[in-house]
Tab-separated table of C-alpha atoms in Angstrom:
chain	number	residue	atom	x	y	z
A	83	MET	CA	25.360	28.874	-10.423
A	84	MET	CA	22.911	26.401	-11.980
A	85	ALA	CA	23.277	22.675	-11.527
A	86	PRO	CA	23.915	20.690	-14.715
A	87	ALA	CA	20.823	19.234	-16.381
A	88	MET	CA	20.034	15.663	-15.448
A	89	SER	CA	20.197	13.070	-18.217
A	90	PRO	CA	16.872	11.480	-19.128
A	91	GLU	CA	18.163	8.074	-18.015
A	92	SER	CA	19.116	9.322	-14.555
A	93	GLN	CA	15.804	11.194	-14.347
A	94	LEU	CA	13.980	7.953	-15.173
A	95	SER	CA	15.990	6.111	-12.541
A	96	ARG	CA	15.113	8.705	-9.885
A	97	MET	CA	11.437	8.584	-10.868
A	98	GLU	CA	11.426	4.783	-10.584
A	99	ASP	CA	13.083	4.994	-7.162
A	100	ALA	CA	10.431	7.466	-5.990
A	101	ARG	CA	7.711	5.147	-7.317
A	102	ARG	CA	9.173	2.188	-5.433
A	103	GLN	CA	9.212	4.274	-2.248
A	104	THR	CA	5.550	5.206	-2.716
A	105	GLN	CA	4.682	1.542	-3.325
A	106	ARG	CA	6.539	0.571	-0.133
A	107	GLN	CA	4.554	3.170	1.848
A	108	LEU	CA	1.297	1.751	0.506
A	109	GLU	CA	2.370	-1.797	1.381
A	110	LEU	CA	3.404	-0.616	4.853
A	111	ILE	CA	-0.128	0.636	5.518
A	112	ASP	CA	-1.526	-2.769	4.556
A	113	ARG	CA	0.990	-4.572	6.784
A	114	GLN	CA	0.161	-2.282	9.702
A	115	ILE	CA	-3.558	-3.012	9.332
A	116	THR	CA	-2.852	-6.752	9.135
A	117	ARG	CA	-0.615	-6.570	12.206
A	118	ARG	CA	-3.294	-4.748	14.194
A	119	MET	CA	-5.898	-7.308	13.134
A	120	THR	CA	-3.582	-10.116	14.204
A	121	ALA	CA	-3.308	-8.482	17.617
A	122	ILE	CA	-7.095	-8.025	17.885
A	123	LEU	CA	-8.023	-11.537	16.726
A	124	PRO	CA	-7.572	-13.280	20.116
A	125	GLN	CA	-9.861	-10.699	21.709
A	126	LEU	CA	-12.496	-11.333	19.059
A	127	ALA	CA	-12.337	-15.090	19.612
A	128	ARG	CA	-12.651	-14.705	23.407
A	129	ARG	CA	-15.900	-12.800	23.013
A	130	GLN	CA	-17.642	-15.823	21.603
A	131	THR	CA	-20.197	-17.081	24.026
A	132	GLY	CA	-21.441	-20.614	24.420
A	133	TYR	CA	-18.208	-22.505	23.933
A	134	HIS	CA	-17.514	-22.816	27.629
A	135	ARG	CA	-20.970	-24.374	28.056
A	136	GLY	CA	-20.115	-27.173	25.653
A	137	LYS	CA	-21.573	-25.571	22.531
A	138	ALA	CA	-19.530	-25.208	19.373
A	139	SER	CA	-18.496	-21.677	18.555
A	140	ASP	CA	-20.138	-19.927	15.651
A	141	GLY	CA	-17.455	-19.211	13.049
A	142	ARG	CA	-19.731	-16.825	11.214
A	143	THR	CA	-19.900	-14.526	14.229
A	144	LEU	CA	-16.122	-14.443	14.543
A	145	LEU	CA	-15.768	-13.797	10.814
A	146	GLU	CA	-18.301	-10.976	10.970
A	147	ARG	CA	-16.484	-9.357	13.916
A	148	TYR	CA	-13.219	-9.717	12.007
A	149	ARG	CA	-14.700	-8.021	8.928
A	150	VAL	CA	-16.186	-5.171	10.950
A	151	ASN	CA	-12.921	-4.516	12.781
A	152	ARG	CA	-10.857	-4.785	9.578
A	153	ALA	CA	-13.201	-2.338	7.839
A	154	GLY	CA	-12.828	0.099	10.726
A	155	LEU	CA	-9.046	-0.066	10.685
A	156	THR	CA	-8.980	0.247	6.901
A	157	ALA	CA	-11.317	3.257	7.020
A	158	GLU	CA	-8.949	4.995	9.449
A	159	ARG	CA	-6.104	4.721	6.950
A	160	GLN	CA	-8.208	5.149	3.801
A	161	PRO	CA	-7.400	8.842	3.134
A	162	GLU	CA	-3.676	8.147	3.374
A	163	ALA	CA	-3.928	5.015	1.217
A	164	GLU	CA	-5.988	6.822	-1.422
A	165	ALA	CA	-3.526	9.714	-1.561
A	166	LEU	CA	-0.641	7.286	-2.028
A	167	SER	CA	-2.589	5.390	-4.704
A	168	ARG	CA	-3.210	8.621	-6.615
A	169	LYS	CA	0.462	9.542	-6.273
A	170	LEU	CA	1.440	6.095	-7.554
A	171	ALA	CA	-0.832	6.507	-10.592
A	172	ARG	CA	0.712	9.908	-11.371
A	173	GLN	CA	4.192	8.452	-11.019
A	174	ASP	CA	3.304	5.537	-13.309
A	175	ALA	CA	1.983	7.957	-15.935
A	176	ALA	CA	5.073	10.179	-15.709
A	177	ILE	CA	7.406	7.187	-15.983
A	178	ALA	CA	5.492	5.826	-18.975
A	179	ALA	CA	5.601	9.238	-20.686
A	180	LEU	CA	9.336	9.566	-20.115
A	181	ARG	CA	9.943	6.036	-21.406
A	182	ASP	CA	7.890	6.886	-24.499
A	183	ARG	CA	9.952	10.021	-25.092
A	184	LEU	CA	13.175	8.084	-24.629
A	185	SER	CA	12.141	5.275	-26.970
A	186	SER	CA	10.808	7.638	-29.666
A	187	ALA	CA	13.903	9.850	-29.437
A	188	GLY	CA	16.150	6.918	-30.241
A	189	PRO	CA	19.269	5.543	-28.603
A	190	HIS	CA	21.388	8.662	-29.221
A	191	ALA	CA	18.985	11.241	-27.801
A	192	SER	CA	20.704	11.399	-24.414
A	193	GLN	CA	24.086	12.107	-26.021
A	194	GLU	CA	22.864	15.292	-27.716
A	195	GLY	CA	23.019	18.680	-26.105
């Protein structure tokens, strides 16, 4: 037995929910990278030499270490982030197309059939 066809409005709602989930996954990757960098930051600061001898620390060195480590962590997750970004773009296009069909079909299109 076949399941009844889904109304365009409920289909749009499900597509938007799936898009939100994809967006959350992408944001989760960014939060995980930020959390790891926050954990690494004290180690990066401790590596600075000279401060214990009365010299001021070089902020540029710390910033450069931060950038290098952040780039490394980002590169690890890049394939996953790119795949999710592509998926998000496809979902956006599908949602826009469905909205176009719904708006061009008029307000009574979902009541037909």
